[in-house]
mmCIF file with all atom_site columns, C-alpha atoms in Angstrom:
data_model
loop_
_atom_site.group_PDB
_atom_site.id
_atom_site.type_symbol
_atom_site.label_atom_id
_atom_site.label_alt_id
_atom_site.label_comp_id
_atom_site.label_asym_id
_atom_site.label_entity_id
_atom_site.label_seq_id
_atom_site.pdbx_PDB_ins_code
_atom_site.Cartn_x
_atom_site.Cartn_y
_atom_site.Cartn_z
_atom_site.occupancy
_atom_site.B_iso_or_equiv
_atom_site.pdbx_formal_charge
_atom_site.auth_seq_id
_atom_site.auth_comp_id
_atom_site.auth_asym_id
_atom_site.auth_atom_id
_atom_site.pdbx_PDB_model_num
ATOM 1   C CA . UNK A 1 1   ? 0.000   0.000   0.000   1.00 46.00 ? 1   UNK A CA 1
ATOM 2   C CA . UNK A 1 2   ? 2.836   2.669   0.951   1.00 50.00 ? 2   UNK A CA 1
ATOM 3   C CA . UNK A 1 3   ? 4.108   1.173   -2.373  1.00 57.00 ? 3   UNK A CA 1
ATOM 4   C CA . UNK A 1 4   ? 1.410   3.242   -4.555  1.00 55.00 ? 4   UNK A CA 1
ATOM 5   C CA . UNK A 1 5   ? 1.941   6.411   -2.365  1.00 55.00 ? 5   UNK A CA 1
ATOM 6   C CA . UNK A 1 6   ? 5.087   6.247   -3.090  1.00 59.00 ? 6   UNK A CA 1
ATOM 7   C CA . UNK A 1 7   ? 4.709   5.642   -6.821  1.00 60.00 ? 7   UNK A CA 1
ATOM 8   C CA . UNK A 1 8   ? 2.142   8.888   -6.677  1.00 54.00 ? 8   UNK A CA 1
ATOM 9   C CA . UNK A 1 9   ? 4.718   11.279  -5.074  1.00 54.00 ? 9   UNK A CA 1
ATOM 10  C CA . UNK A 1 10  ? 7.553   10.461  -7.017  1.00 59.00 ? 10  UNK A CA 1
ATOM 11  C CA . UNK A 1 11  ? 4.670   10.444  -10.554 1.00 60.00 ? 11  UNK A CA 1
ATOM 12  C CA . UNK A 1 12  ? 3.554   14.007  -9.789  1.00 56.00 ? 12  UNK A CA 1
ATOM 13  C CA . UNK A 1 13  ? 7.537   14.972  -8.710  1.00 58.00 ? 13  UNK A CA 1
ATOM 14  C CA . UNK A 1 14  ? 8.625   13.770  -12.003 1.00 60.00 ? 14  UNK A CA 1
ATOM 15  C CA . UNK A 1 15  ? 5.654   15.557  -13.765 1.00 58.00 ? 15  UNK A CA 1
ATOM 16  C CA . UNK A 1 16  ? 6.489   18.795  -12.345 1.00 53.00 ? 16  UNK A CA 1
ATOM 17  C CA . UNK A 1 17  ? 9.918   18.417  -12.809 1.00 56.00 ? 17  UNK A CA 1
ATOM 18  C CA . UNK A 1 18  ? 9.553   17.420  -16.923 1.00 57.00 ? 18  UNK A CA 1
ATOM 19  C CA . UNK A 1 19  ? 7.280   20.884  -17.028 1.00 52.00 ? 19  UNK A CA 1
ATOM 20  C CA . UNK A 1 20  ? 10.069  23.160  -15.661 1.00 48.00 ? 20  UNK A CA 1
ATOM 21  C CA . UNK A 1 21  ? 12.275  21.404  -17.741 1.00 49.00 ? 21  UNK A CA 1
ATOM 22  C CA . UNK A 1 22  ? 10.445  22.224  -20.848 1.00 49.00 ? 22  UNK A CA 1
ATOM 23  C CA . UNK A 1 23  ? 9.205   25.375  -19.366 1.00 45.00 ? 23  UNK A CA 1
ATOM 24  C CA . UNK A 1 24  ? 5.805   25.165  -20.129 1.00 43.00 ? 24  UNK A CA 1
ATOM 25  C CA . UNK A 1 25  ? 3.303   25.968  -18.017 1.00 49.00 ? 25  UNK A CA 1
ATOM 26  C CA . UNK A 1 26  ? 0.674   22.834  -17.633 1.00 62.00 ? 26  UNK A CA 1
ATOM 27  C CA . UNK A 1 27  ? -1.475  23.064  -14.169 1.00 67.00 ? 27  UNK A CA 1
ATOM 28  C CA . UNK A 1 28  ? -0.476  19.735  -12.369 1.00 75.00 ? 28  UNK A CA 1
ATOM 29  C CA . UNK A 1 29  ? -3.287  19.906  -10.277 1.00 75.00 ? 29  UNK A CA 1
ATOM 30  C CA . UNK A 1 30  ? -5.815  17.904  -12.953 1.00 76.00 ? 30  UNK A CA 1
ATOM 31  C CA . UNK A 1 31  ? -3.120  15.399  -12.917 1.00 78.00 ? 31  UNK A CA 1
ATOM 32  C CA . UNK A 1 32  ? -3.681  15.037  -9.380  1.00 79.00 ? 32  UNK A CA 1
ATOM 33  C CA . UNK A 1 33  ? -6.850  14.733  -9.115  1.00 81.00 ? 33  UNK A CA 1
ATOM 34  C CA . UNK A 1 34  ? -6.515  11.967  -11.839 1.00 82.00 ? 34  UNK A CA 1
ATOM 35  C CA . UNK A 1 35  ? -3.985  10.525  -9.258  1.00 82.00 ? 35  UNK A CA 1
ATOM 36  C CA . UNK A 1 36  ? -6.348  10.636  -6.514  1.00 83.00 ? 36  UNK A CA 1
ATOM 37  C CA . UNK A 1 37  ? -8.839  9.201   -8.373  1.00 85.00 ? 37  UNK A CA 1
ATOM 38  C CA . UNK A 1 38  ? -6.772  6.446   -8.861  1.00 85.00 ? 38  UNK A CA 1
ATOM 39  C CA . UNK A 1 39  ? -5.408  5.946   -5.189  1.00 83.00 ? 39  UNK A CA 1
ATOM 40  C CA . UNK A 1 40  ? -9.177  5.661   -3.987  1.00 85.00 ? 40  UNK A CA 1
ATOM 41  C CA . UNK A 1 41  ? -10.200 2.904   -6.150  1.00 86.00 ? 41  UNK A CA 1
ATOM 42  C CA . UNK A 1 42  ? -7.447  1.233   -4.910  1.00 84.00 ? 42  UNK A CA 1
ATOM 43  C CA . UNK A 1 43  ? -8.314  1.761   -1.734  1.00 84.00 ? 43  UNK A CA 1
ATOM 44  C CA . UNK A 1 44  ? -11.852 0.323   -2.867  1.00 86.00 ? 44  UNK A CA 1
ATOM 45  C CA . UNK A 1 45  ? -9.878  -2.440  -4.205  1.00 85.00 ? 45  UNK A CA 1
ATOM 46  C CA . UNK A 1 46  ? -8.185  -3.507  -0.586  1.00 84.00 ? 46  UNK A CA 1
ATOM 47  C CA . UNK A 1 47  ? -11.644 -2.866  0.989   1.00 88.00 ? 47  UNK A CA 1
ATOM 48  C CA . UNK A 1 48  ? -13.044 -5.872  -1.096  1.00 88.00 ? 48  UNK A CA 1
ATOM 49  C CA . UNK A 1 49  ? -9.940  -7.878  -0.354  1.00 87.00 ? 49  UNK A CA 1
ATOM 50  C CA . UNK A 1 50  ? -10.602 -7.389  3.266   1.00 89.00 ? 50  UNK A CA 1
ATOM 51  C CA . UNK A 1 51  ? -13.784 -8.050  3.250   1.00 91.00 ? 51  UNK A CA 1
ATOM 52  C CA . UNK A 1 52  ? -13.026 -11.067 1.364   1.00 90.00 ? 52  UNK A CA 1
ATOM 53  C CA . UNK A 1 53  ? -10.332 -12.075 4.485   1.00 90.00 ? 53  UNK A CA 1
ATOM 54  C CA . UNK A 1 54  ? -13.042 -11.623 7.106   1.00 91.00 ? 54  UNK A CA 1
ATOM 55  C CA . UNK A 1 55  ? -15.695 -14.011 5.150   1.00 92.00 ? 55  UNK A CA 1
ATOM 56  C CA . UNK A 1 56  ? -12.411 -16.459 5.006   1.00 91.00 ? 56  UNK A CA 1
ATOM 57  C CA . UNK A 1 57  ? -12.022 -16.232 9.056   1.00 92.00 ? 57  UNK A CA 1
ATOM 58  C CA . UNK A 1 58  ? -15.353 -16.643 9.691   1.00 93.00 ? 58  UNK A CA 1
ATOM 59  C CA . UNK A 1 59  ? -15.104 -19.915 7.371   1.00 93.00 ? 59  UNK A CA 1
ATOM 60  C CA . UNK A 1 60  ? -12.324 -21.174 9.288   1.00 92.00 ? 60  UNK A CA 1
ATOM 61  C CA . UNK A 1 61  ? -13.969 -20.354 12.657  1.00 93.00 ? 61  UNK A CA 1
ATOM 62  C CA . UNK A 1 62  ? -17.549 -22.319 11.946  1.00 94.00 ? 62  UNK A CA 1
ATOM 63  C CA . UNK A 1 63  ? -15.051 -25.565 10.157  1.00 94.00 ? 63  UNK A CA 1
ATOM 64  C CA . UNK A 1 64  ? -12.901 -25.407 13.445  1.00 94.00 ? 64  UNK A CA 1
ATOM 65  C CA . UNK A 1 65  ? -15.825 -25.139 15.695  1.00 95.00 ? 65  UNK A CA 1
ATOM 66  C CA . UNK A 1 66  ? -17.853 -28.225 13.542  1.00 95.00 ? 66  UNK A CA 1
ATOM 67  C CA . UNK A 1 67  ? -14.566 -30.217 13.289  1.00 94.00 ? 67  UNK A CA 1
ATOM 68  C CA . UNK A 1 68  ? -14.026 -30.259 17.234  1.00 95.00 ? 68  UNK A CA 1
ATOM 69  C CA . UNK A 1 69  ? -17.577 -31.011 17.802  1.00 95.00 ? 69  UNK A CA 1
ATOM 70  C CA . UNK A 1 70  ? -17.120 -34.064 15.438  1.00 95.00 ? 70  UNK A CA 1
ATOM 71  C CA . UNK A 1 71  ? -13.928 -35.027 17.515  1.00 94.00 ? 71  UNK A CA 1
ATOM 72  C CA . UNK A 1 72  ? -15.659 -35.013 20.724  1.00 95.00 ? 72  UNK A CA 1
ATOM 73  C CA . UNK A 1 73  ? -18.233 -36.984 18.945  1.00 94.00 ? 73  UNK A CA 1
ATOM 74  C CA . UNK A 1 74  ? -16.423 -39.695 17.888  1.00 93.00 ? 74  UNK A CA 1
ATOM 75  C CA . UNK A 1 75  ? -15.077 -39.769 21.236  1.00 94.00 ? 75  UNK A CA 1
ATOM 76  C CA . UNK A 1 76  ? -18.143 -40.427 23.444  1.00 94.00 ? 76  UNK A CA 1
ATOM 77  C CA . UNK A 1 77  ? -18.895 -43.041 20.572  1.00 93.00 ? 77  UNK A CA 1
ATOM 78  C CA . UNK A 1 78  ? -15.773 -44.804 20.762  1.00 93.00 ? 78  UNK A CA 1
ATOM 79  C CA . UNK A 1 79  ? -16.586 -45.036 24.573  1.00 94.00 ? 79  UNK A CA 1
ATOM 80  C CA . UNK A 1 80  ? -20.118 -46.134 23.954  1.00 93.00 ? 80  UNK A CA 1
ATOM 81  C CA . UNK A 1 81  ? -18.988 -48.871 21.196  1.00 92.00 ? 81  UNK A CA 1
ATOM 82  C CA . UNK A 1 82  ? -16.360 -50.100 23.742  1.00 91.00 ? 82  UNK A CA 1
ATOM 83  C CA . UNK A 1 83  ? -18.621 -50.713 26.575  1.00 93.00 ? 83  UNK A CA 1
ATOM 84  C CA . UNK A 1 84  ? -20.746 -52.348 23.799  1.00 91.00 ? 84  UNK A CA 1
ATOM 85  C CA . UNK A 1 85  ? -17.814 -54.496 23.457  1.00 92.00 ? 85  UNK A CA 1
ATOM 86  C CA . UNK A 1 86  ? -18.247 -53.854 19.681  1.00 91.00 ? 86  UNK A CA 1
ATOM 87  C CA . UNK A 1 87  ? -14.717 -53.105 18.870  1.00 92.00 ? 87  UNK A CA 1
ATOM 88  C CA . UNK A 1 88  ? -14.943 -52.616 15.176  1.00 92.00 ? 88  UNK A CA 1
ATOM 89  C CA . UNK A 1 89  ? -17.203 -49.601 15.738  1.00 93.00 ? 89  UNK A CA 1
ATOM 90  C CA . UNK A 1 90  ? -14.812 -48.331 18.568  1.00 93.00 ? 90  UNK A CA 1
ATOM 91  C CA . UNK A 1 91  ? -11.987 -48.656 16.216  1.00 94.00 ? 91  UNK A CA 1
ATOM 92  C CA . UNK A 1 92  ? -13.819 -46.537 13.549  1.00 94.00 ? 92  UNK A CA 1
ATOM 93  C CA . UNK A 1 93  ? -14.659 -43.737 16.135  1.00 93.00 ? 93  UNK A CA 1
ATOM 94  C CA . UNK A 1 94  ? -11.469 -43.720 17.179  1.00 94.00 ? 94  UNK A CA 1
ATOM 95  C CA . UNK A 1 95  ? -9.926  -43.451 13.869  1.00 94.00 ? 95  UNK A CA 1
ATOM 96  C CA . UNK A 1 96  ? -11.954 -41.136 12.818  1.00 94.00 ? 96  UNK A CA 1
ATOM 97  C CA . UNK A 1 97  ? -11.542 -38.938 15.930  1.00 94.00 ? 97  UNK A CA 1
ATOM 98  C CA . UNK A 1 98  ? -7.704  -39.009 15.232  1.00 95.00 ? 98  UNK A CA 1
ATOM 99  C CA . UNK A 1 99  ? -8.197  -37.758 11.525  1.00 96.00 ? 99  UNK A CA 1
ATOM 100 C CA . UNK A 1 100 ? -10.528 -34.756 13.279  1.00 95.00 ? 100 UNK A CA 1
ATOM 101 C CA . UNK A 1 101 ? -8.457  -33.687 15.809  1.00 95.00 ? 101 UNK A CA 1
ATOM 102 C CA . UNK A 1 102 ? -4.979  -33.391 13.009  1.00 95.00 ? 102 UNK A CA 1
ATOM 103 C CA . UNK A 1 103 ? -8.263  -30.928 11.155  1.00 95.00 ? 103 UNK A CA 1
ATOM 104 C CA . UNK A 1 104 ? -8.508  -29.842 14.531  1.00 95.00 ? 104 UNK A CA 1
ATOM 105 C CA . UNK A 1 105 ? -4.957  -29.002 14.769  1.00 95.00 ? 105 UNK A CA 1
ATOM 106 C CA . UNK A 1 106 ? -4.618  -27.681 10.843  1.00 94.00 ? 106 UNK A CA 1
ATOM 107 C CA . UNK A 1 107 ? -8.186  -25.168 11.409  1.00 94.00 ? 107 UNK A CA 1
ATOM 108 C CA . UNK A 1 108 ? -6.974  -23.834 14.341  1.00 94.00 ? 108 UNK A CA 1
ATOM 109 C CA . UNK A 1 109 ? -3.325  -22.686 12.533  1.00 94.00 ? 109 UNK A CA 1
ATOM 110 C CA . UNK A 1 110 ? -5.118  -21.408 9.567   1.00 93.00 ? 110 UNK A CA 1
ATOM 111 C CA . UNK A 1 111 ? -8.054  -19.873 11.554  1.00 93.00 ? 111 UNK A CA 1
ATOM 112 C CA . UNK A 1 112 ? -4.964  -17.639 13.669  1.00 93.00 ? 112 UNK A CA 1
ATOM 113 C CA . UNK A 1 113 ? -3.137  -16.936 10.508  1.00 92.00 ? 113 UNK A CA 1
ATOM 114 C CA . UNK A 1 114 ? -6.092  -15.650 8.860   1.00 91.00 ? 114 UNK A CA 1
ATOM 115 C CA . UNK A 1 115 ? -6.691  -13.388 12.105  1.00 92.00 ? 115 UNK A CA 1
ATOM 116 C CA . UNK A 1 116 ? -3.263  -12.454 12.040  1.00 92.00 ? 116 UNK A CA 1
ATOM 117 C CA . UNK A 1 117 ? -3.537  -11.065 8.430   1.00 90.00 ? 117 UNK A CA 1
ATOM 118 C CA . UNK A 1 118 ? -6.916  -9.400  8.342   1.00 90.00 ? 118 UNK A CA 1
ATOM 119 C CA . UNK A 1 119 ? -5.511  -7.609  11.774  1.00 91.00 ? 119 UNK A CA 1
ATOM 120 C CA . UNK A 1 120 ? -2.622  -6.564  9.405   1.00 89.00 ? 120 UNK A CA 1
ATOM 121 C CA . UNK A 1 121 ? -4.643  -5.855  6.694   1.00 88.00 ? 121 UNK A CA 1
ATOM 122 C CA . UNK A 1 122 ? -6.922  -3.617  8.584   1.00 89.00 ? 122 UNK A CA 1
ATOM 123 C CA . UNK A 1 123 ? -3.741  -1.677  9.810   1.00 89.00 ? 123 UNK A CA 1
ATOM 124 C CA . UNK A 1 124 ? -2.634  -1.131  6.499   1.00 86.00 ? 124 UNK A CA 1
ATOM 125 C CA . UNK A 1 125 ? -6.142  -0.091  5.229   1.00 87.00 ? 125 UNK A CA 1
ATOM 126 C CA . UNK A 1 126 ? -6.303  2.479   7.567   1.00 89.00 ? 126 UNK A CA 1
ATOM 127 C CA . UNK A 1 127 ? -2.708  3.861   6.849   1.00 88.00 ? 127 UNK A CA 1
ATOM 128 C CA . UNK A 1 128 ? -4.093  4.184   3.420   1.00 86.00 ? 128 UNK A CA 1
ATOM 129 C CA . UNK A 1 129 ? -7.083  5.710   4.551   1.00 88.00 ? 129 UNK A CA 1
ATOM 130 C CA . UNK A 1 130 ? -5.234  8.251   6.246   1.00 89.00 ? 130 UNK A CA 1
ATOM 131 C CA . UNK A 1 131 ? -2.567  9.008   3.593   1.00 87.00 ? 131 UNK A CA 1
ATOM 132 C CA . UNK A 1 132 ? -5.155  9.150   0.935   1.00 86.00 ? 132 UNK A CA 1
ATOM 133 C CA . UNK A 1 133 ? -7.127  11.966  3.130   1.00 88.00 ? 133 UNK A CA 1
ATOM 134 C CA . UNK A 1 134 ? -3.712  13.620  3.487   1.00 88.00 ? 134 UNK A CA 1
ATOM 135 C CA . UNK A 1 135 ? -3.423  13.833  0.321   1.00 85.00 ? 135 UNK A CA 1
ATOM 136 C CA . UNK A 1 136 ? -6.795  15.343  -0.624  1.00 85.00 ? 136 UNK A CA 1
ATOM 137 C CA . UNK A 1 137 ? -6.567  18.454  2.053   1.00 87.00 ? 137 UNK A CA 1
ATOM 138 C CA . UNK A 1 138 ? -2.898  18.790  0.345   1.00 86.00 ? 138 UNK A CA 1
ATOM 139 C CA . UNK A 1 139 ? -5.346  19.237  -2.913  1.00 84.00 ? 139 UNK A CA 1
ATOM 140 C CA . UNK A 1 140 ? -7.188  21.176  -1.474  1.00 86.00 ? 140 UNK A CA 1
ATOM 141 C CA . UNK A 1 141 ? -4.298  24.077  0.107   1.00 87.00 ? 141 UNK A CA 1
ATOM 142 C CA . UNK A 1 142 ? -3.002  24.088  -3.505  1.00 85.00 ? 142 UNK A CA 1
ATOM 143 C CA . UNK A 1 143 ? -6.200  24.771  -5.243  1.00 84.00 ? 143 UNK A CA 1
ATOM 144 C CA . UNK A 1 144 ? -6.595  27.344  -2.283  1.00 86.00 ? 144 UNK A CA 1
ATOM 145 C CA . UNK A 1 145 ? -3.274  29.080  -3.597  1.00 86.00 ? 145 UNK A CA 1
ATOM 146 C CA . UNK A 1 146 ? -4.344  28.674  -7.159  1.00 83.00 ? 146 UNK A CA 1
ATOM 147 C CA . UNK A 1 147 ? -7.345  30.612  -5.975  1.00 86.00 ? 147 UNK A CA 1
ATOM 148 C CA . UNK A 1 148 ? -5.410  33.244  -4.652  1.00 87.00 ? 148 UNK A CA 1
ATOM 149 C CA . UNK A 1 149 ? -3.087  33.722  -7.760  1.00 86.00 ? 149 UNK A CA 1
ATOM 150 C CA . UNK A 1 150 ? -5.248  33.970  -9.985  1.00 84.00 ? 150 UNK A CA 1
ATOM 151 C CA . UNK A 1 151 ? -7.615  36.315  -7.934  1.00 85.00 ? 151 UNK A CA 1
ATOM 152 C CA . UNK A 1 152 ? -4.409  38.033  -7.145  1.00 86.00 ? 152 UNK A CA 1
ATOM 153 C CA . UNK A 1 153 ? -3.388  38.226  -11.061 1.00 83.00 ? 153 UNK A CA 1
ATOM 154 C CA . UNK A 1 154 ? -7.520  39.755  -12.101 1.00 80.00 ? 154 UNK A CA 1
ATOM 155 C CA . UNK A 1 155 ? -6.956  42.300  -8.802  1.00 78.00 ? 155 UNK A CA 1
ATOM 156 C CA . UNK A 1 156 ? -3.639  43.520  -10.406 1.00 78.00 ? 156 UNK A CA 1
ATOM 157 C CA . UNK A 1 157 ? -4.931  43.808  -13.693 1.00 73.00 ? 157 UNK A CA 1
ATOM 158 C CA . UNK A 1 158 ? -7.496  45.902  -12.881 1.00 68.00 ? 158 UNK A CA 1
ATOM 159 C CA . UNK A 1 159 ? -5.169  48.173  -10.195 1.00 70.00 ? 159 UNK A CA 1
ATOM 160 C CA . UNK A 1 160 ? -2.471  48.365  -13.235 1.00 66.00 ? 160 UNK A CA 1
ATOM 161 C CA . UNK A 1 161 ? -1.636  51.839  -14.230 1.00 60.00 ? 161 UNK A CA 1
ATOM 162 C CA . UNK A 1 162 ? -2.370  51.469  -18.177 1.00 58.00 ? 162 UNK A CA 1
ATOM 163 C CA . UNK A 1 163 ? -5.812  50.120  -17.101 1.00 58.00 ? 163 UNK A CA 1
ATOM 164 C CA . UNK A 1 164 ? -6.371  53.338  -14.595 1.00 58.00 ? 164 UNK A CA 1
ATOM 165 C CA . UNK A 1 165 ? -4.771  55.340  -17.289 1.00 61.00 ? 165 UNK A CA 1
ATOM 166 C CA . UNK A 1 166 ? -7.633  54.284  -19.814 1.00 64.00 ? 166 UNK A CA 1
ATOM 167 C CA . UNK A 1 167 ? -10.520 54.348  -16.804 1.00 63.00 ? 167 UNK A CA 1
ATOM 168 C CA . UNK A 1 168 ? -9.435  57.978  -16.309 1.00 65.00 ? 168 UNK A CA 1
ATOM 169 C CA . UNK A 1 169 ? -9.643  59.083  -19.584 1.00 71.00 ? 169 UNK A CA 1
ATOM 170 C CA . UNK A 1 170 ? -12.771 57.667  -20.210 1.00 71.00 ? 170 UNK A CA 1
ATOM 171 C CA . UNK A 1 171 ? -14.418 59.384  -17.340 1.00 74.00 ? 171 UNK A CA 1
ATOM 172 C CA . UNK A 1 172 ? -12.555 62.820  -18.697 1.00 73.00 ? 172 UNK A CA 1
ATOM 173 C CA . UNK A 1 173 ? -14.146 61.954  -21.633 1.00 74.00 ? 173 UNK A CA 1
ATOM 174 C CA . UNK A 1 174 ? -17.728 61.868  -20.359 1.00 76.00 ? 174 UNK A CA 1
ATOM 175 C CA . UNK A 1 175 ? -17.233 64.520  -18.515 1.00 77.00 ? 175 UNK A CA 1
ATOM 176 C CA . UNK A 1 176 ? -16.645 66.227  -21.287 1.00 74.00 ? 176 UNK A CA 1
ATOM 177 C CA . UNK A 1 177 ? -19.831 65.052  -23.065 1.00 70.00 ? 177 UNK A CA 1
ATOM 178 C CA . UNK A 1 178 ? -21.670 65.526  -20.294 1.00 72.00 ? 178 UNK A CA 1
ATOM 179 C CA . UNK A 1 179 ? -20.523 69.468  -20.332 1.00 70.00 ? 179 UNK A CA 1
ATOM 180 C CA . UNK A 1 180 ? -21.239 69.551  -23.724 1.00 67.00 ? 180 UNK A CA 1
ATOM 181 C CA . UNK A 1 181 ? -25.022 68.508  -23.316 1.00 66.00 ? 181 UNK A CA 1
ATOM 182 C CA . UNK A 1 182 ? -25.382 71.146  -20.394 1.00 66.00 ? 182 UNK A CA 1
ATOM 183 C CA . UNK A 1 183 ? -23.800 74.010  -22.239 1.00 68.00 ? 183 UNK A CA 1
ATOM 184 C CA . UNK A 1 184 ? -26.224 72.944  -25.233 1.00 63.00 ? 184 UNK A CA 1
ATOM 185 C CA . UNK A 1 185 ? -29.609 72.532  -23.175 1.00 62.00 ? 185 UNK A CA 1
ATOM 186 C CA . UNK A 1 186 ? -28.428 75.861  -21.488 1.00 59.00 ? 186 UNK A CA 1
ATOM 187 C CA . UNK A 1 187 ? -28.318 77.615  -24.736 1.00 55.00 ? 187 UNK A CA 1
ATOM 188 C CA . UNK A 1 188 ? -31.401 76.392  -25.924 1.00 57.00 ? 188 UNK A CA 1
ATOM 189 C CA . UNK A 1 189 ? -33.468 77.771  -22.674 1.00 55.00 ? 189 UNK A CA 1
ATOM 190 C CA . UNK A 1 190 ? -32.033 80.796  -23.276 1.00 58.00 ? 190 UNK A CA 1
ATOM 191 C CA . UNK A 1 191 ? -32.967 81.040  -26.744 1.00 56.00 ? 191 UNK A CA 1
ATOM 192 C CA . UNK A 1 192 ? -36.425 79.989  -25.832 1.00 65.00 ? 192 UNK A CA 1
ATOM 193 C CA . UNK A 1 193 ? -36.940 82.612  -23.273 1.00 66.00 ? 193 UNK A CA 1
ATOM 194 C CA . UNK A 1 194 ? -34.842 85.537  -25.898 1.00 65.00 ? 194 UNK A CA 1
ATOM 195 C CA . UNK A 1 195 ? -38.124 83.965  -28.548 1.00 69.00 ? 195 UNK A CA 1
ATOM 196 C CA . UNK A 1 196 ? -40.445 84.259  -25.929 1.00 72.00 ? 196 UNK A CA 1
ATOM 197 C CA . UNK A 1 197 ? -39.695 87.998  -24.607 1.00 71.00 ? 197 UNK A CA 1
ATOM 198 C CA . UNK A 1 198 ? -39.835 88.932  -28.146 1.00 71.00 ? 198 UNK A CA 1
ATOM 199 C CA . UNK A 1 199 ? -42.868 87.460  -28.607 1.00 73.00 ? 199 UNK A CA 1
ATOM 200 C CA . UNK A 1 200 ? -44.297 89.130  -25.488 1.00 73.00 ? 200 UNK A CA 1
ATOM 201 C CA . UNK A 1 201 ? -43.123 92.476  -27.114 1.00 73.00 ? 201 UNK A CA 1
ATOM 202 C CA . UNK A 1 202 ? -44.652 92.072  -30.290 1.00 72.00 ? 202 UNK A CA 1
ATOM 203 C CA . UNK A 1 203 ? -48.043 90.856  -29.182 1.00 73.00 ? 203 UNK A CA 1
ATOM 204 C CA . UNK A 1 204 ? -47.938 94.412  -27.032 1.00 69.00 ? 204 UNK A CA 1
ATOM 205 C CA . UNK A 1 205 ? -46.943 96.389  -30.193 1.00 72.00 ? 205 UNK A CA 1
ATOM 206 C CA . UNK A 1 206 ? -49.865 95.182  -32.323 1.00 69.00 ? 206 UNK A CA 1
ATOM 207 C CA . UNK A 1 207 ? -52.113 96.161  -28.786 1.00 66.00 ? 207 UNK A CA 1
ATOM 208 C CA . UNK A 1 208 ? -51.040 99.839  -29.153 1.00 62.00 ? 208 UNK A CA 1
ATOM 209 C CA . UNK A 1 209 ? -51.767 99.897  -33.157 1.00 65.00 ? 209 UNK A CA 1
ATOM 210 C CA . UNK A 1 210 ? -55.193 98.616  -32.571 1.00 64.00 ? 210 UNK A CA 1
ATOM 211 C CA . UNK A 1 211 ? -55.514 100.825 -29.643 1.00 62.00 ? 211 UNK A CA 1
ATOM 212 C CA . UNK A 1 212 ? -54.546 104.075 -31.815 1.00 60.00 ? 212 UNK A CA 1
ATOM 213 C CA . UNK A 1 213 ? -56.316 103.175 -34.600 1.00 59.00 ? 213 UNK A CA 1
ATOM 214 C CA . UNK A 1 214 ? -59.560 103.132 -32.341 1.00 58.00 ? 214 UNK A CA 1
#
């Protein structure tokens, strides 16, 4: 298991490395993610194969427990064919309650192996568990500080000079407009109220004709 890790770290070392080299800019991070990807299916993987090694020790556990309750059989019946005095049976039983307690003997070996190995397995599933998750909130800080770079990078752009430079000459530029429309709205109401007063005077001419002429 601390194989693959190991495999990752020195993948994505030798993947940064080959883009310096070539100075090119590629964003490792997608290859990352591809990597984790890859490290929890394994991780799926050794969950099936431990769940797989429990099945196996609770196989060995029920044969073990069903072989010794065949060897204590065979026992009491060896005793019962003996006071019988039918000795062929009691030889059977206790042949055959040899043969079950060597099963005995075998189950009991491959019963504590197969503990011993799921307790290792388990150990290593966890150390798995834990690197993988290690590696994910590593993932995470370095698509925090991609963030940040490129929000950095957009907040620069905008504070650059050439960029303020253009902002400011825009707003001179509409100010300017804006000036323009007041000075021309300004001369139009006076123009109105120069038509109007004239108006007003000529209106009070054509009054004193008729007025005369009365």
């Amino acid at each position: 298991m601390t194989t693959l890790f190991e495999r990752i770290k020195h993948t994505v070392m030798a993947d940064l490395n080959d883009t310096m080299d070539k100075k090119e800019y590629k964003n490792p991070i997608s290859k990352l993610n591809q990597y984790l990807r890859e490290s929890e299916n394994e991780v799926k993987k050794v969950e099936k194969l431990i769940e797989r090694q429990y099945l196996l020790k609770e196989e060995f556990a029920r044969e073990l427990k069903q072989t010794e309750y065949m060897a204590g059989k065979r026992c009491q019946q060896a005793e019962i064919a003996l006071q019988a005095n039918k000795l062929s049976l009691h030889q059977i039983a206790i042949d055959e309650e040899a043969l079950y307690k060597v099963q005995v003997l075998s189950l009991r070996e491959a019963h504590g192996e197969a503990v011993e190995q799921l307790e290792i397995l388990e150990k290593k599933h966890r150390e798995m568990k834990m690197k993988l998750k290690e590696m994910q909130i590593k993932r995470l800080e370095l698509m925090g500080r991609e963030n940040v770079i490129k929000v950095t990078k957009k907040m620069n752009q905008v504070l650059d000079n050439s960029v303020i430079s253009k902002a400011n000459t825009r707003f001179e530029e509409t100010e300017r407009y804006l000036d323009h429309l007041e000075t021309r709205m300004g001369a139009g109401y006076d123009m109105s109220m120069f038509d109007s007063r004239i108006k007003e005077l000529e209106k009070g001419l054509k009054k004193d004709e008729t007025t005369i002429n009365d």
